[in-house]
XYZ file of C-alpha atoms in Angstrom:
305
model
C 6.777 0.023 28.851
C 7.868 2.758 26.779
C 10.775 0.979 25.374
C 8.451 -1.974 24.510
C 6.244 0.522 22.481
C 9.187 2.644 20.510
C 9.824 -1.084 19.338
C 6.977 -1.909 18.164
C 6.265 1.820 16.178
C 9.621 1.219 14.977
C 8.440 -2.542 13.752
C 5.132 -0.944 12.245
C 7.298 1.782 10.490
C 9.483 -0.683 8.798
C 6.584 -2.633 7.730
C 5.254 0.524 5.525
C 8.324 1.285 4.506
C 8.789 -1.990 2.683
C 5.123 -1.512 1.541
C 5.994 1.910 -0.172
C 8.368 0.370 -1.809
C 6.325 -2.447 -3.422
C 4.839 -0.373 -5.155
C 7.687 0.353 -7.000
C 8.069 -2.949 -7.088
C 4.442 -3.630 -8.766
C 5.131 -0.798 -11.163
C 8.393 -2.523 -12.405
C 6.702 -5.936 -12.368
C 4.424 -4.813 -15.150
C 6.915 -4.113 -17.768
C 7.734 -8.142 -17.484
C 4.361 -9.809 -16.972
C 0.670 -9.179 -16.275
C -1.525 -8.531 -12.939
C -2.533 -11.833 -12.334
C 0.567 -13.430 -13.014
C 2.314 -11.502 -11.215
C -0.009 -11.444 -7.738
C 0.069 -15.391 -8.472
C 3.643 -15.945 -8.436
C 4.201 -13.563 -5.526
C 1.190 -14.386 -3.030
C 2.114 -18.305 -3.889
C 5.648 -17.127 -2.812
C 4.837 -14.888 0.716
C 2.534 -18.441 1.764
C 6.026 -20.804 0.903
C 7.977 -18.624 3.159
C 5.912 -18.059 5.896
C 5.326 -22.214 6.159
C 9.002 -22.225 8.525
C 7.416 -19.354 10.688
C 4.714 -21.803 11.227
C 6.646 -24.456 12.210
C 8.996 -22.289 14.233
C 6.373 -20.712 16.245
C 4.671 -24.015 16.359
C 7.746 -25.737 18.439
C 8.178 -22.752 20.725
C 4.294 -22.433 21.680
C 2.713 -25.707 21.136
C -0.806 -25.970 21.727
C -2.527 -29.354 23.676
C -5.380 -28.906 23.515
C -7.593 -31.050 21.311
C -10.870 -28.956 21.506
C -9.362 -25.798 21.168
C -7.653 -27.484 18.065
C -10.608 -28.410 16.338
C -12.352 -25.073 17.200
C -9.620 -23.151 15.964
C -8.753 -25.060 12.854
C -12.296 -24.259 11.705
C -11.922 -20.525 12.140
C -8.399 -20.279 11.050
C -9.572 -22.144 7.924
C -12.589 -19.890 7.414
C -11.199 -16.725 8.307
C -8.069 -17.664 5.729
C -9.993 -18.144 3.075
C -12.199 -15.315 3.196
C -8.905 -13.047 4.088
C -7.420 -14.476 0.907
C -10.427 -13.252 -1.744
C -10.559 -10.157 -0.158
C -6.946 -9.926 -0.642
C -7.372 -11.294 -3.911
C -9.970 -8.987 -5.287
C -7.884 -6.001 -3.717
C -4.566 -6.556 -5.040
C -5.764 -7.639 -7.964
C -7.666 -4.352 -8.970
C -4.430 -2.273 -7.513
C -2.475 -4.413 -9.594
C -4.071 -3.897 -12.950
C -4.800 -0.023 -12.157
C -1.068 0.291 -11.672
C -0.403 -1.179 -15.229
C -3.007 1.186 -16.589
C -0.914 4.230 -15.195
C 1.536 5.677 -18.040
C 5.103 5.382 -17.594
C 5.552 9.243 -16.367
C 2.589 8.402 -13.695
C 4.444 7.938 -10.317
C 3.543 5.059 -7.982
C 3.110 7.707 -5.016
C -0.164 8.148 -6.828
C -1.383 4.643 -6.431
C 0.031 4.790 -2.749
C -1.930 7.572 -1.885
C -5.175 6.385 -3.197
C -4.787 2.897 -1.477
C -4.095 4.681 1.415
C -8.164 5.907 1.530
C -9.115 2.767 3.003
C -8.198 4.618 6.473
C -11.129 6.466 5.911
C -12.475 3.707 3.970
C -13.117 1.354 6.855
C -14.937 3.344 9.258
C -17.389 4.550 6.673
C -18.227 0.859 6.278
C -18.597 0.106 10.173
C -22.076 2.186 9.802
C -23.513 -0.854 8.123
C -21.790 -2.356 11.636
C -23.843 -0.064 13.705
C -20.852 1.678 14.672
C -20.804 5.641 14.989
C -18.360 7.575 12.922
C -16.263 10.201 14.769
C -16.412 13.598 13.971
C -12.928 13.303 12.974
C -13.437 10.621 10.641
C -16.225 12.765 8.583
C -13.783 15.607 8.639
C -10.852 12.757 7.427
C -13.565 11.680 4.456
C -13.885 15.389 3.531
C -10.289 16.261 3.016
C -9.735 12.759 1.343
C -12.424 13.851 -1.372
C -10.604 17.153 -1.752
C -7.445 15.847 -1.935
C -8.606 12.688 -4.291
C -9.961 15.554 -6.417
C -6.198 17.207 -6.640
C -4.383 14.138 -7.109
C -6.468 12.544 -10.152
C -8.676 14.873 -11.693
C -7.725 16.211 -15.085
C -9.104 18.691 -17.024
C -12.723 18.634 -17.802
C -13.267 16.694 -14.559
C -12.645 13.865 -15.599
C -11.193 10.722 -13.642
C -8.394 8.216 -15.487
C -9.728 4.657 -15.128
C -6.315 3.769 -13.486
C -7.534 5.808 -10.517
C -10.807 4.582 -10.425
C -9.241 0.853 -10.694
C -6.872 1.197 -7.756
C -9.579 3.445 -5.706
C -11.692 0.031 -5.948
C -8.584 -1.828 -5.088
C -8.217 0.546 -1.786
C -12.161 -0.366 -1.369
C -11.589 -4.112 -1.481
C -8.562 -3.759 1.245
C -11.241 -2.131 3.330
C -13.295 -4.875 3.360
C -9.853 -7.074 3.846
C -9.084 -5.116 6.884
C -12.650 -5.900 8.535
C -12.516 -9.277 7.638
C -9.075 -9.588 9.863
C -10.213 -7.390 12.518
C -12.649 -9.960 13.146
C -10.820 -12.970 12.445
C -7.102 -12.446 14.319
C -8.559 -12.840 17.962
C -9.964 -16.109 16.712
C -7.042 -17.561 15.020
C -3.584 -17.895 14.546
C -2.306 -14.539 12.820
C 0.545 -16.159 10.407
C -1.327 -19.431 9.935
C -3.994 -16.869 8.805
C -1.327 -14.985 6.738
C -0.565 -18.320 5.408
C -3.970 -19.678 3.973
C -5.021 -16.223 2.788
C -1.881 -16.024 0.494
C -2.481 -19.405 -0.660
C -5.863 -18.711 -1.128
C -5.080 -15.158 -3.422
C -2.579 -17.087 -4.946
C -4.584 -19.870 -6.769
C -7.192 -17.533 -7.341
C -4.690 -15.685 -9.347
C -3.418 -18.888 -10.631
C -7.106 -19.306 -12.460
C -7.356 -15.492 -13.487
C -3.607 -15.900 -15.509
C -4.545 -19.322 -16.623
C -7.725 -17.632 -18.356
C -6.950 -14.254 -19.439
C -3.259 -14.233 -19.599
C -0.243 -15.790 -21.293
C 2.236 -15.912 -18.760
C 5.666 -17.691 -19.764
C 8.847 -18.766 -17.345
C 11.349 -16.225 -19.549
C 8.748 -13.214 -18.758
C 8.364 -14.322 -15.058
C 12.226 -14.824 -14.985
C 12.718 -11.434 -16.052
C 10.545 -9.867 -13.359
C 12.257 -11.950 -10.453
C 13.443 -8.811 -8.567
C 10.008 -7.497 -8.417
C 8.548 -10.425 -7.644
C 10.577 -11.608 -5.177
C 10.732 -8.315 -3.560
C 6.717 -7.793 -3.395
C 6.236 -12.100 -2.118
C 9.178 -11.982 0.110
C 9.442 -8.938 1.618
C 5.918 -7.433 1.213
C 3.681 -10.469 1.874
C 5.562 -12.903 4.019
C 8.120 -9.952 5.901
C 6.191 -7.498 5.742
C 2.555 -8.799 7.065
C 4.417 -11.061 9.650
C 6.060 -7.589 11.058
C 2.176 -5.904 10.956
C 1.351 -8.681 13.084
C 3.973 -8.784 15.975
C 4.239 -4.604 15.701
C 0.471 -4.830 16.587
C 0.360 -6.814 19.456
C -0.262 -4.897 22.468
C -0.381 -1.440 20.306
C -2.648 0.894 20.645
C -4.929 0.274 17.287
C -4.976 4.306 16.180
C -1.227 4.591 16.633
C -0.551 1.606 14.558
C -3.458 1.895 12.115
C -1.400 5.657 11.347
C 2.060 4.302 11.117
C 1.046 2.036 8.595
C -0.598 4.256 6.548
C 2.350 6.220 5.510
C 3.098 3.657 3.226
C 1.307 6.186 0.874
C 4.407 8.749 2.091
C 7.179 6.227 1.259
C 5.476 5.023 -2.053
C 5.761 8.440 -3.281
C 9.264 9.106 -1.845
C 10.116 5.485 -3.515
C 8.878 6.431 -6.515
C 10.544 9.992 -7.049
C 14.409 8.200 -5.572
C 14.332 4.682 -7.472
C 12.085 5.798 -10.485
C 12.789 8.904 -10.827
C 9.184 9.943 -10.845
C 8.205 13.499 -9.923
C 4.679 14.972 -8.489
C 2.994 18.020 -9.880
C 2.589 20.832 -7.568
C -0.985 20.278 -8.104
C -1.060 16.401 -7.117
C 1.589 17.263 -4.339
C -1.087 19.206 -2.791
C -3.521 16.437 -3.116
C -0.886 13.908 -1.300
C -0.453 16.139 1.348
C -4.823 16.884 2.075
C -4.991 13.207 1.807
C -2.573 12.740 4.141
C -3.665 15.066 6.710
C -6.995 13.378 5.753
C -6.168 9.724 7.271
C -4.280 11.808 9.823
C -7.959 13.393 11.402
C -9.462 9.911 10.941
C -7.354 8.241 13.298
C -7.421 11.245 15.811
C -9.513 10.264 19.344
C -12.710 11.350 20.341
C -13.416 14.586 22.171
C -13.918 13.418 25.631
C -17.084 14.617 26.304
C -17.276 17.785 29.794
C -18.629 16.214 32.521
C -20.519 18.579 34.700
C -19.327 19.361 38.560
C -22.265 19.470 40.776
């Protein structure tokens, strides 16, 4: 039993690990093409390679039964697309925050901010009519200090990349939810699958409106771009989603999350991009911030008669 969870931590760690690194990935994109284009091309990408794992998984588990068919189709369907404009509206705000960064902003920035939908999500389960922990207000606390360290500049003010991406981080909140609900009622890749799709052509729209994407520009940011669609979307969320089976939710939920640890590490070894001591100190409060947030209740004494 132990063995079987080492092996899935160890599939959860990999999986943020290649997330940290997308962000360098999303920083580099930018110098070739713009958000939308670039969250078209790559979500439109993760959905083409994950259409095999269907089929794979599809031969080796088969299911026969027509009701359960129709019922699930419906769900899958639903929960797909609603996964997919979530997904849509978050890394599309990340996406044009990061381009909004200057060029001697790191990406363990972005990562770090992103990473507040930890504390993010249970904040929102109040409008659930779910309790929030002590340890989550605590988490919420040191996130606002740390937030403070990490992007406030003098005169207290706030760059609108921050405030971009920290509406990005707000979006994956609600993305998170939305699959919480959703994966014991469908098929997780199938789900992986439409919601990509669905980001994708959503994206498609956006770049056909706003933008003026061109094959040469998207050429030039292949390595990007195939990084973030390959490995981030279809790799990466197909790992979440076998690392998570049978894993305990807080352990998981906290691997993941350092993400924001290897974004900043990716940043300063492939981009050469170095924190302040001041926003180092922010990193590490929000850190120890999604850190309390996924600690477990108190147990409460029970009295001996």
């Amino acid at each position: 039993m132990k063995k079987e969870i080492w092996k899935r931590s160890s599939i959860l760690l990999i999986t943020a690990f290649i997330w940290g690194i997308a962000f360098v990935a999303q920083s580099v994109g930018m110098e070739y093409v713009q958000p939308f284009t670039f969250n078209a091309v790559r979500n439109l990408l993760g959905g083409i390679v994950l259409i095999p794992c269907i089929f794979l998984l599809q031969r080796i588990n088969p299911d026969t039964s027509p009701k359960k068919k129709i019922e699930k189709k419906k769900e899958l369907w639903a929960g797909g697309i609603l996964c997919g404009i979530a997904l849509c509206a978050g890394s599309s705000l990340q996406q044009i925050g990061i381009s909004l960064y200057s060029t001697d902003t790191n990406v363990g920035k972005a990562g770090f901010i992103t990473a507040l939908y930890i504390i993010i999500v249970p904040l929102l389960g109040i409008f659930l009519k779910k309790k929030v922990r002590l340890f989550v207000w605590l988490g919420v606390l040191l996130a606002l200090l740390g937030f403070y360290f990490l992007c406030m500049k003098e005169g207290f003010s706030v760059e609108r990349a921050d405030v971009i991406v920290l509406a990005g981080s707000v979006a994956f909140s609600f993305h998170i939810l939305i699959i919480d609900y959703f994966t014991t009622r469908a098929d997780g890749v199938k789900l992986s699958c439409i919601q990509f799709f669905t980001c994708g052509i959503i994206c498609l729209c956006f770049m056909l409106l706003w933008e003026q994407p061109s094959i040469s520009a998207i050429w030039a940011a292949k390595i990007p771009i195939l990084y973030a669609g390959v490995m981030s979307c279809g790799v990466a969320y197909t790992l979440q989603i076998i690392g998570q089976k049978n894993m305990n939710p807080t352990i998981a939920s906290l691997l993941l999350s350092l993400e924001s640890v290897f974004s900043a590490l990716a940043g300063w070894v492939i981009l050469k991009q170095a924190l302040t001591a001041r926003e180092l100190f922010g990193c590490i409060l929000v850190f120890i911030a999604i850190v309390f947030a996924q600690l477990p209740s108190v147990p409460k004494k029970q009295n001996v008669c």
